[in-house]
Amino acid sequence: MSDFLSNFSGDNYEKTRQQKIEQKDKLNKQESTKKIKLEKRSINKDKTTLDQDKNHSEVSYGPQNSPNNTANSIKQNETISKATEPENPEELIYTKKRSKKKKYEPKHEPMKEQESTVVAPVNESKNPEEVIETDPTYKKKQIRKKIYIGLGSLAAVSLLYFGYYQMTHVKVPDFEGKELSEVREWTTENGVKLQVEQKYNFDKEANVIIHQTVKNKKIKKGKELVVDASLGADPEEAVSLPDFKAMKLKDAKNWISEQKADNLAIIEEYSDKVAAGDYIKFEITNKDVKAENYKRKDKAKVYFSKGKEVFEKDISMPDFTGKPKEEATEWAKKNEITLKVDEADSDKVESGKVISQSIGKDTKVAKKESMSITVSTGKALIVPDFSQFTAEEAESKANGLQVQVKQLFNDEVPYGRFISQSVEIGKKYTEKDEKPVIQVVYSFGKPYIKDLRDSTLEGDLQKIFYDEYQSKGANITYQVYYVDSTVTKGTVVKMSQYNEFIPINSVVQIGISKGNLKAEENKSSDKEG
């Protein structure tokens, strides 16, 4: 049908019209040629008959063929021919010859005078056996033929107009309630212009057709189709928010759908405390917007619980032993496994590599599960028990640690014995740890005070008591008093304690000479005393 209609559009229509005119002219020419041929053929037949009659007239076969009879016969034939000849030569349909040719018919030369003077009419024949027949219904057939041609032409014109109308007009479907994109596609395909007017409409979703100017009718291509498209609900309209705390997830979704509050999003998240489908919290994105003046355009979120998250145990645990800590950390992060890392020294496993793991190889675990690994800190330096060594051995037995050995006076610990160490026994230090200097103390025993009389000056007492006692842990102090004496002034002449062991917390009384007496006076004073 589309191929047939394409003959009536544009250039094809003109081309088809020209072909029909040429075909009609050709048929008319063929008919006129055919008529001329029929007329010539009829004239030739009449001439042949006339010649035959003339030849017969030259031979005498009785009174019937006398010259007078012959002339009368010719006139009679002409009269008959004129009487039977139709007014319109086209009314002659056909002729039939019923004469039989003689086998031995003599040939006679036609008379020149008769050829020049006698011209036989088109349908005239002297052969009595030749009959001319006419069709009495010819005129009716011609009229019927013209009617048919007229009706055919009218039908062709109507068909051409119908085809042209079909080619230049399209029927507009009913787009109301359909997407705007569907209208755009249809207008593009059918060559129709589209004008879209958008309006807010609560009942129609965005980009849905509300109304159209032409519906279920024909429209000419190139004309404009006007449609009203929905913008959805008015975003400036105030919306009264419900109490989401009293609502379930399903109720909140229904409310949002009914109010077309598309900017209010429902967020579902897992919770170990709130039951699935229950309210968690509500928040408006713009802090300046309050719930009382909330509009449809304002963005907000309402959170509902998905319940406690349960994962399937479908993750196979690798063996991280001897592998770098980073490999285990990356795997745990990728599979959402909670990883705890402990550290321990190892004489065999290199620092930074895994010594052990809490979940064995190929064990199936689920997301959010916890596991722990122990990572090596390398070979550790262990603080020894210095009580097992003497002060001279302490530094050599420190296992690579720095040691400072001291000896202090002690009332209870005998000389040379271990008193204390600054770092506890067995403490480990790895390569990354800052290592302290270990203070190790051994005993000097009880302090022993020497006799300082007559050999020590008062000015030397500070140094002696600090170096000999106080620096070595003994809190031994002294008190001085001055006495009359012939000994050089400032010399120690008396001591409350000397050449004996004394407690580490002691005070020694020391007498210092004034140097104000002579030897004789000294003796007399001694006697008096």
Coordinates of C-alpha atoms in Angstrom, one line a residue:
M1 CA 0.0 0.0 0.0
S2 CA 2.9 2.4 0.8
D3 CA 4.4 1.7 -2.7
F4 CA 1.0 2.5 -4.3
L5 CA 0.6 5.8 -2.3
S6 CA 4.2 6.8 -3.0
N7 CA 3.1 7.2 -6.8
F8 CA 0.9 10.2 -5.7
S9 CA 3.5 12.2 -3.8
G10 CA 5.6 15.0 -5.2
D11 CA 7.5 14.2 -8.3
N12 CA 6.1 10.7 -8.5
Y13 CA 2.6 12.1 -8.8
E14 CA 3.6 14.3 -11.8
K15 CA 5.6 11.5 -13.4
T16 CA 2.6 9.1 -13.1
R17 CA 0.3 11.7 -14.5
Q18 CA 2.6 12.3 -17.5
Q19 CA 2.9 8.5 -18.1
K20 CA -0.9 8.2 -18.2
I21 CA -1.3 11.1 -20.7
E22 CA 1.3 9.6 -23.0
Q23 CA -0.3 6.2 -22.7
K24 CA -3.7 7.7 -23.6
D25 CA -2.2 9.5 -26.6
K26 CA -0.6 6.3 -27.8
L27 CA -3.9 4.4 -27.5
N28 CA -5.7 7.2 -29.5
K29 CA -3.0 7.1 -32.2
Q30 CA -3.3 3.3 -32.4
E31 CA -7.1 3.5 -32.8
S32 CA -6.9 6.2 -35.5
T33 CA -4.2 4.2 -37.3
K34 CA -6.4 1.1 -37.1
K35 CA -9.4 3.0 -38.5
I36 CA -7.4 4.3 -41.4
K37 CA -6.1 0.8 -42.2
L38 CA -9.7 -0.6 -42.0
E39 CA -10.9 2.2 -44.4
K40 CA -8.0 1.5 -46.9
R41 CA -8.7 -2.2 -46.7
S42 CA -12.4 -1.6 -47.4
I43 CA -11.5 0.7 -50.4
N44 CA -9.1 -1.9 -51.8
K45 CA -11.7 -4.6 -51.5
D46 CA -14.3 -2.4 -53.3
K47 CA -11.8 -1.6 -56.0
T48 CA -11.0 -5.3 -56.5
T49 CA -14.7 -6.1 -56.7
L50 CA -15.3 -3.3 -59.1
D51 CA -12.5 -4.5 -61.4
Q52 CA -13.9 -8.0 -61.3
D53 CA -17.3 -6.6 -62.2
K54 CA -15.8 -4.7 -65.1
N55 CA -14.0 -7.8 -66.4
H56 CA -17.3 -9.6 -66.2
S57 CA -19.0 -6.9 -68.2
E58 CA -16.6 -7.5 -71.1
V59 CA -17.8 -11.1 -71.5
S60 CA -21.3 -11.6 -72.7
Y61 CA -23.1 -14.3 -70.9
G62 CA -26.6 -13.3 -71.9
P63 CA -29.0 -10.3 -71.7
Q64 CA -28.4 -9.9 -68.1
N65 CA -24.8 -8.8 -68.7
S66 CA -25.5 -6.3 -71.5
P67 CA -23.9 -2.9 -71.2
N68 CA -27.2 -1.2 -70.3
N69 CA -27.9 -3.7 -67.6
T70 CA -24.4 -3.3 -66.4
A71 CA -24.8 0.5 -66.1
N72 CA -28.2 0.0 -64.4
S73 CA -26.7 -2.5 -62.0
I74 CA -23.9 -0.1 -61.1
K75 CA -26.4 2.7 -60.4
Q76 CA -28.5 0.3 -58.4
N77 CA -25.6 -0.8 -56.4
E78 CA -24.6 2.8 -55.7
T79 CA -28.1 3.6 -54.5
I80 CA -28.1 0.5 -52.3
S81 CA -24.7 1.4 -51.0
K82 CA -25.7 4.9 -50.2
A83 CA -28.8 3.6 -48.5
T84 CA -27.0 1.1 -46.4
E85 CA -23.9 3.3 -45.7
P86 CA -24.0 4.7 -42.1
E87 CA -23.8 8.4 -41.5
N88 CA -20.8 7.9 -39.3
P89 CA -18.1 5.8 -40.9
E90 CA -17.1 4.6 -37.4
E91 CA -20.4 2.7 -37.2
L92 CA -19.1 0.2 -39.7
I93 CA -18.0 -2.7 -37.5
Y94 CA -17.2 -5.5 -39.8
T95 CA -17.9 -7.1 -43.2
K96 CA -18.1 -10.7 -44.2
K97 CA -17.4 -12.0 -47.7
R98 CA -19.5 -14.9 -48.7
S99 CA -18.3 -15.1 -52.3
K100 CA -16.3 -18.0 -53.4
K101 CA -13.3 -17.5 -55.6
K102 CA -13.4 -19.2 -58.9
K103 CA -10.5 -21.4 -59.6
Y104 CA -10.2 -20.5 -63.2
E105 CA -11.3 -16.9 -63.2
P106 CA -9.8 -15.1 -66.2
K107 CA -7.7 -12.1 -65.7
H108 CA -8.8 -8.9 -67.5
E109 CA -7.2 -5.6 -67.8
P110 CA -9.2 -2.9 -66.2
M111 CA -10.4 -0.1 -68.4
K112 CA -8.4 3.0 -68.0
E113 CA -11.4 5.3 -68.6
Q114 CA -13.5 3.6 -66.0
E115 CA -10.6 3.7 -63.4
S116 CA -10.2 7.4 -64.0
T117 CA -14.0 8.2 -63.9
V118 CA -15.5 5.7 -61.5
V119 CA -14.6 5.7 -57.8
A120 CA -16.3 3.1 -55.7
P121 CA -17.6 4.2 -52.3
V122 CA -15.9 2.8 -49.2
N123 CA -18.4 0.1 -48.5
E124 CA -19.8 -0.4 -52.1
S125 CA -19.6 -3.9 -53.6
K126 CA -21.0 -5.3 -56.7
N127 CA -20.7 -8.9 -55.5
P128 CA -24.2 -10.0 -54.6
E129 CA -22.8 -12.6 -52.2
E130 CA -21.0 -9.9 -50.1
V131 CA -23.1 -8.7 -47.1
I132 CA -22.4 -5.6 -45.0
E133 CA -23.5 -5.9 -41.4
T134 CA -23.8 -3.1 -38.8
D135 CA -24.0 -3.2 -34.9
P136 CA -27.1 -1.4 -33.7
T137 CA -25.8 -1.2 -30.1
Y138 CA -22.6 0.6 -31.1
K139 CA -23.7 4.1 -29.9
K140 CA -24.8 2.7 -26.6
K141 CA -21.4 1.0 -26.2
Q142 CA -19.7 4.2 -27.0
I143 CA -21.7 6.1 -24.4
R144 CA -21.1 3.4 -21.9
K145 CA -17.4 3.5 -22.7
K146 CA -17.3 7.3 -22.1
I147 CA -19.1 6.9 -18.8
Y148 CA -16.6 4.3 -17.7
I149 CA -13.8 6.5 -18.7
G150 CA -15.3 9.4 -16.8
L151 CA -15.9 7.3 -13.7
G152 CA -12.4 5.9 -13.9
S153 CA -10.9 9.3 -14.2
L154 CA -13.0 10.5 -11.2
A155 CA -11.9 7.5 -9.2
A156 CA -8.2 8.1 -10.2
V157 CA -8.5 11.8 -9.2
S158 CA -10.2 10.8 -5.9
L159 CA -7.5 8.1 -5.3
L160 CA -4.8 10.7 -6.0
Y161 CA -6.3 13.2 -3.7
F162 CA -6.8 10.5 -1.0
G163 CA -3.1 9.4 -1.4
Y164 CA -2.0 13.0 -1.3
Y165 CA -4.1 13.6 1.9
Q166 CA -2.8 10.5 3.5
M167 CA 0.8 11.5 2.7
T168 CA 0.5 15.0 4.1
H169 CA -1.7 14.3 7.1
V170 CA -1.2 12.1 10.2
K171 CA -3.6 11.1 12.9
V172 CA -2.7 12.4 16.4
P173 CA -3.0 9.7 19.1
D174 CA -4.3 10.3 22.6
F175 CA -1.1 11.2 24.6
E176 CA -2.9 12.3 27.8
G177 CA -1.4 10.4 30.7
K178 CA 1.7 9.3 28.7
E179 CA 5.3 10.4 28.9
L180 CA 6.5 13.6 27.2
S181 CA 9.3 11.6 25.6
E182 CA 6.8 9.5 23.7
V183 CA 5.2 12.7 22.3
R184 CA 8.6 14.0 21.2
E185 CA 9.4 10.8 19.5
W186 CA 6.1 10.7 17.6
T187 CA 6.3 14.3 16.4
T188 CA 9.9 13.8 15.2
E189 CA 8.9 10.7 13.2
N190 CA 5.8 12.3 11.7
G191 CA 7.2 15.8 10.9
V192 CA 4.9 17.6 13.4
K193 CA 6.1 20.6 15.4
L194 CA 5.8 20.3 19.1
Q195 CA 5.1 23.1 21.7
V196 CA 5.3 22.1 25.3
E197 CA 3.8 24.1 28.1
Q198 CA 4.7 22.9 31.6
K199 CA 2.5 23.3 34.6
Y200 CA 2.6 22.1 38.2
N201 CA 0.0 19.3 38.8
F202 CA -0.4 17.3 42.0
D203 CA -2.2 14.4 40.3
K204 CA 0.3 13.9 37.4
E205 CA 3.9 12.8 37.7
A206 CA 6.6 15.0 36.2
N207 CA 6.8 14.9 32.4
V208 CA 3.4 13.3 32.0
I209 CA 0.9 14.9 29.4
I210 CA -2.0 16.7 31.0
H211 CA -3.8 18.0 27.9
Q212 CA -3.3 18.3 24.1
T213 CA -4.9 20.6 21.5
V214 CA -5.5 17.9 18.9
K215 CA -6.5 14.3 19.9
N216 CA -7.6 11.4 17.7
K217 CA -7.8 13.7 14.7
K218 CA -5.8 14.3 11.5
I219 CA -3.2 17.1 11.5
K220 CA -1.2 18.3 8.6
K221 CA 2.5 17.7 8.7
G222 CA 4.5 20.8 9.6
K223 CA 1.6 22.1 11.8
E224 CA 2.1 22.6 15.5
L225 CA 0.8 20.4 18.3
V226 CA 0.5 22.0 21.7
V227 CA 0.6 19.9 24.8
D228 CA 0.6 20.6 28.5
A229 CA 3.2 18.6 30.5
S230 CA 3.2 18.2 34.2
L231 CA 6.0 19.4 36.4
G232 CA 4.7 17.3 39.3
A233 CA 3.6 18.6 42.6
D234 CA 4.5 22.3 43.5
P235 CA 7.8 22.3 45.4
E236 CA 6.9 25.6 47.2
E237 CA 3.8 24.1 48.8
A238 CA 4.1 23.7 52.6
V239 CA 3.8 20.1 53.9
S240 CA 2.8 19.1 57.4
L241 CA 5.2 16.5 58.7
P242 CA 3.8 13.5 60.6
D243 CA 5.2 12.0 63.8
F244 CA 7.7 9.5 62.3
K245 CA 8.5 8.1 65.7
A246 CA 5.1 6.5 65.8
M247 CA 5.3 5.2 62.3
K248 CA 6.7 2.0 60.8
L249 CA 8.8 1.9 57.7
K250 CA 5.9 0.9 55.4
D251 CA 3.7 3.8 56.8
A252 CA 6.5 6.3 56.2
K253 CA 6.9 5.2 52.6
N254 CA 3.1 5.4 52.0
W255 CA 3.0 8.9 53.4
I256 CA 5.9 10.1 51.2
S257 CA 4.2 8.6 48.2
E258 CA 0.8 10.2 49.0
Q259 CA 2.3 13.6 49.7
K260 CA 4.8 13.4 46.7
A261 CA 7.5 14.5 49.1
D262 CA 10.3 13.2 46.9
N263 CA 13.0 15.2 48.6
L264 CA 12.3 13.3 51.9
A265 CA 14.5 10.3 51.7
I266 CA 14.2 7.1 53.7
I267 CA 17.5 5.7 54.9
E268 CA 17.6 2.1 56.1
E269 CA 20.5 1.0 58.2
Y270 CA 21.5 -1.9 60.4
S271 CA 21.1 -1.5 64.2
D272 CA 21.9 -3.9 67.0
K273 CA 19.5 -1.9 69.3
V274 CA 16.5 -0.9 67.2
A275 CA 14.1 -3.6 65.8
A276 CA 13.8 -3.9 62.1
G277 CA 11.3 -1.4 60.5
D278 CA 11.3 0.9 63.6
Y279 CA 12.2 4.6 63.5
I280 CA 15.7 5.7 64.4
K281 CA 16.0 9.4 63.7
F282 CA 14.9 12.3 61.5
E283 CA 17.0 15.2 60.2
I284 CA 16.5 18.1 57.8
T285 CA 19.5 18.9 55.6
N286 CA 19.2 22.7 55.8
K287 CA 19.6 23.6 59.5
D288 CA 17.7 26.8 59.0
V289 CA 14.5 24.9 58.0
K290 CA 12.3 23.8 60.9
A291 CA 9.8 21.0 60.9
E292 CA 7.0 23.6 61.3
N293 CA 7.8 25.4 58.0
Y294 CA 8.9 22.4 56.0
K295 CA 8.1 22.6 52.2
R296 CA 8.1 19.9 49.6
K297 CA 11.4 21.3 48.1
D298 CA 13.3 20.9 51.4
K299 CA 15.6 17.9 51.6
A300 CA 15.3 15.7 54.7
K301 CA 16.1 12.2 55.8
V302 CA 14.3 9.8 58.0
Y303 CA 16.2 6.7 59.3
F304 CA 14.6 3.3 59.9
S305 CA 16.3 0.2 61.3
K306 CA 17.1 -2.9 59.2
G307 CA 17.7 -4.8 62.4
K308 CA 20.9 -6.6 63.3
E309 CA 23.0 -7.4 60.3
V310 CA 23.6 -11.1 59.8
F311 CA 26.3 -12.3 57.4
E312 CA 26.8 -15.7 55.9
K313 CA 30.0 -17.5 56.7
D314 CA 31.3 -17.6 53.2
I315 CA 34.8 -16.1 53.5
S316 CA 37.7 -18.6 53.6
M317 CA 40.5 -17.6 56.0
P318 CA 44.0 -17.6 54.5
D319 CA 47.2 -18.6 56.4
F320 CA 49.1 -15.4 57.3
T321 CA 51.9 -17.1 59.3
G322 CA 55.3 -15.7 58.2
K323 CA 53.7 -13.1 55.9
P324 CA 53.9 -9.3 56.4
K325 CA 51.4 -7.6 58.7
E326 CA 50.3 -5.4 55.8
E327 CA 49.0 -8.3 53.8
A328 CA 46.7 -9.4 56.7
T329 CA 45.6 -5.8 57.2
E330 CA 44.6 -5.3 53.6
W331 CA 42.7 -8.6 53.4
A332 CA 40.8 -7.8 56.5
K333 CA 39.8 -4.4 55.2
K334 CA 38.7 -5.8 51.9
N335 CA 36.5 -8.5 53.5
E336 CA 35.2 -6.2 56.3
I337 CA 36.8 -8.3 59.0
T338 CA 37.6 -6.6 62.3
L339 CA 41.4 -7.2 62.9
K340 CA 43.2 -6.9 66.2
V341 CA 47.0 -6.8 66.0
D342 CA 49.2 -7.9 68.9
E343 CA 53.0 -7.8 69.1
A344 CA 55.5 -10.2 70.4
D345 CA 59.2 -10.8 70.1
S346 CA 60.5 -13.8 68.4
D347 CA 63.9 -15.4 67.9
K348 CA 62.7 -17.1 64.7
V349 CA 60.2 -14.8 63.0
E350 CA 61.5 -11.6 61.4
S351 CA 60.3 -8.3 62.7
G352 CA 57.0 -7.1 61.1
K353 CA 55.8 -10.6 60.1
V354 CA 53.0 -12.6 61.5
I355 CA 53.8 -15.2 64.2
S356 CA 50.3 -16.5 64.7
Q357 CA 46.6 -15.9 64.0
S358 CA 43.5 -16.5 66.1
I359 CA 41.4 -18.2 63.3
G360 CA 42.9 -21.1 61.5
K361 CA 43.6 -21.5 57.8
D362 CA 40.5 -22.3 55.5
T363 CA 38.1 -21.6 58.3
K364 CA 34.8 -20.0 57.0
V365 CA 34.1 -16.6 58.5
A366 CA 31.5 -13.9 57.8
K367 CA 31.7 -10.2 57.4
K368 CA 32.1 -8.1 60.6
E369 CA 33.7 -11.0 62.5
S370 CA 36.8 -10.3 64.6
M371 CA 40.2 -12.0 64.5
S372 CA 43.6 -11.2 65.9
I373 CA 47.1 -11.8 64.7
T374 CA 50.5 -11.6 66.6
V375 CA 53.2 -9.8 64.8
S376 CA 56.9 -10.3 65.5
T377 CA 58.9 -7.4 66.9
G378 CA 62.2 -9.3 66.3
K379 CA 64.6 -10.7 68.8
A380 CA 64.1 -9.1 72.2
L381 CA 66.7 -8.0 74.8
I382 CA 65.8 -9.4 78.2
V383 CA 66.8 -7.7 81.4
P384 CA 68.7 -10.3 83.5
D385 CA 68.7 -10.9 87.3
F386 CA 71.8 -8.9 88.4
S387 CA 71.5 -10.4 91.9
Q388 CA 73.2 -13.4 90.5
F389 CA 76.3 -11.4 89.6
T390 CA 78.9 -9.4 91.4
A391 CA 79.4 -5.7 90.7
E392 CA 82.4 -6.6 88.5
E393 CA 80.3 -9.1 86.4
A394 CA 77.2 -6.9 86.0
E395 CA 78.2 -5.1 82.8
S396 CA 79.3 -8.2 81.0
K397 CA 76.1 -10.0 81.8
A398 CA 73.7 -7.3 80.6
N399 CA 72.7 -9.0 77.2
G400 CA 73.5 -5.9 75.2
L401 CA 71.7 -3.5 77.5
Q402 CA 73.4 -0.5 79.0
V403 CA 74.2 -0.9 82.7
Q404 CA 75.5 1.5 85.4
V405 CA 76.8 -0.2 88.5
K406 CA 76.8 1.6 91.9
Q407 CA 77.8 0.6 95.4
L408 CA 76.0 2.2 98.4
F409 CA 76.3 1.9 102.2
N410 CA 73.6 -0.3 103.7
D411 CA 73.1 -1.2 107.3
E412 CA 71.5 -4.6 106.5
V413 CA 73.2 -5.9 103.3
P414 CA 76.7 -7.0 103.8
Y415 CA 79.5 -5.6 101.6
G416 CA 79.5 -6.6 98.0
R417 CA 76.0 -8.0 97.9
F418 CA 73.2 -7.0 95.4
I419 CA 70.8 -4.3 96.6
S420 CA 68.6 -3.4 93.6
Q421 CA 68.2 -2.8 89.9
S422 CA 66.2 0.0 88.1
V423 CA 64.5 -2.3 85.6
E424 CA 62.6 -5.3 86.6
I425 CA 64.0 -8.7 85.9
G426 CA 62.8 -10.3 82.6
K427 CA 61.6 -7.1 80.9
K428 CA 62.0 -7.3 77.1
Y429 CA 63.1 -4.6 74.7
T430 CA 62.8 -4.9 71.0
E431 CA 64.5 -3.2 68.1
K432 CA 61.9 -0.5 67.9
D433 CA 61.8 0.2 71.7
E434 CA 63.9 2.9 73.4
K435 CA 66.2 1.1 75.7
P436 CA 67.0 2.7 79.2
V437 CA 70.3 2.6 81.2
I438 CA 69.8 0.1 83.9
Q439 CA 71.0 1.2 87.4
V440 CA 72.4 -1.8 89.4
V441 CA 73.3 -1.2 93.1
Y442 CA 75.6 -3.3 95.2
S443 CA 76.3 -2.9 99.0
F444 CA 79.3 -1.2 100.7
G445 CA 78.1 -2.6 104.0
K446 CA 77.9 -0.3 107.1
P447 CA 79.8 3.0 106.9
Y448 CA 83.1 3.1 108.9
I449 CA 84.2 6.5 110.2
K450 CA 88.0 7.2 110.5
D451 CA 89.8 9.3 113.0
L452 CA 90.2 12.8 111.7
R453 CA 91.7 14.4 114.8
D454 CA 95.0 16.5 114.5
S455 CA 95.2 15.7 110.8
T456 CA 92.2 17.3 109.3
L457 CA 91.2 20.9 108.9
E458 CA 87.7 22.2 109.3
G459 CA 87.7 23.2 105.6
D460 CA 88.2 19.6 104.5
L461 CA 85.2 18.2 106.4
Q462 CA 82.6 18.9 103.6
K463 CA 84.5 17.1 101.0
I464 CA 85.4 14.1 103.2
F465 CA 81.8 13.6 104.4
Y466 CA 80.3 13.9 100.9
D467 CA 82.9 11.7 99.0
E468 CA 83.2 9.1 101.7
Y469 CA 79.7 8.8 102.9
Q470 CA 76.9 10.9 101.4
S471 CA 77.8 10.0 97.7
K472 CA 77.7 6.4 98.7
G473 CA 74.2 6.4 100.2
A474 CA 75.0 7.1 103.8
N475 CA 73.2 10.0 105.3
I476 CA 76.1 10.9 107.7
T477 CA 76.4 14.5 108.7
Y478 CA 78.6 16.4 111.2
Q479 CA 78.3 19.3 113.7
V480 CA 81.2 21.4 114.8
Y481 CA 82.0 23.2 118.0
Y482 CA 85.1 25.2 118.9
V483 CA 87.4 24.6 121.9
D484 CA 90.4 26.3 123.4
S485 CA 93.5 24.5 122.3
T486 CA 97.2 25.0 121.7
V487 CA 96.7 23.1 118.3
T488 CA 96.7 25.1 115.2
K489 CA 93.6 27.0 114.8
G490 CA 90.9 25.2 112.6
T491 CA 92.2 21.7 113.3
V492 CA 89.9 18.9 114.3
V493 CA 90.9 18.1 117.9
K494 CA 87.8 16.2 119.0
M495 CA 85.2 13.7 117.5
S496 CA 82.2 12.0 119.1
Q497 CA 82.8 8.9 117.0
Y498 CA 85.8 7.7 115.2
N499 CA 87.5 4.5 114.0
E500 CA 84.2 2.5 114.3
F501 CA 81.1 1.4 112.2
I502 CA 78.2 3.8 112.5
P503 CA 74.6 3.8 111.2
I504 CA 74.0 5.3 107.8
N505 CA 71.9 7.9 109.4
S506 CA 74.3 9.5 111.9
V507 CA 75.5 12.9 113.2
V508 CA 79.2 13.2 114.3
Q509 CA 80.2 15.9 116.7
I510 CA 83.5 17.5 115.8
G511 CA 85.6 19.9 118.0
I512 CA 87.6 22.5 116.2
S513 CA 90.7 24.1 117.8
K514 CA 90.7 27.8 118.4
G515 CA 94.5 27.9 118.7
N516 CA 94.4 30.5 121.5
L517 CA 96.5 28.7 124.2
K518 CA 100.2 28.2 124.8
A519 CA 101.7 24.9 125.8
E520 CA 102.4 25.9 129.5
E521 CA 99.0 27.2 129.9
N522 CA 97.6 24.1 128.5
K523 CA 99.5 22.0 131.0
S524 CA 98.4 24.1 134.0
S525 CA 94.8 24.0 132.8
D526 CA 95.0 20.3 132.5
K527 CA 96.2 20.0 136.1
E528 CA 93.5 22.3 137.4
G529 CA 91.0 20.3 135.5

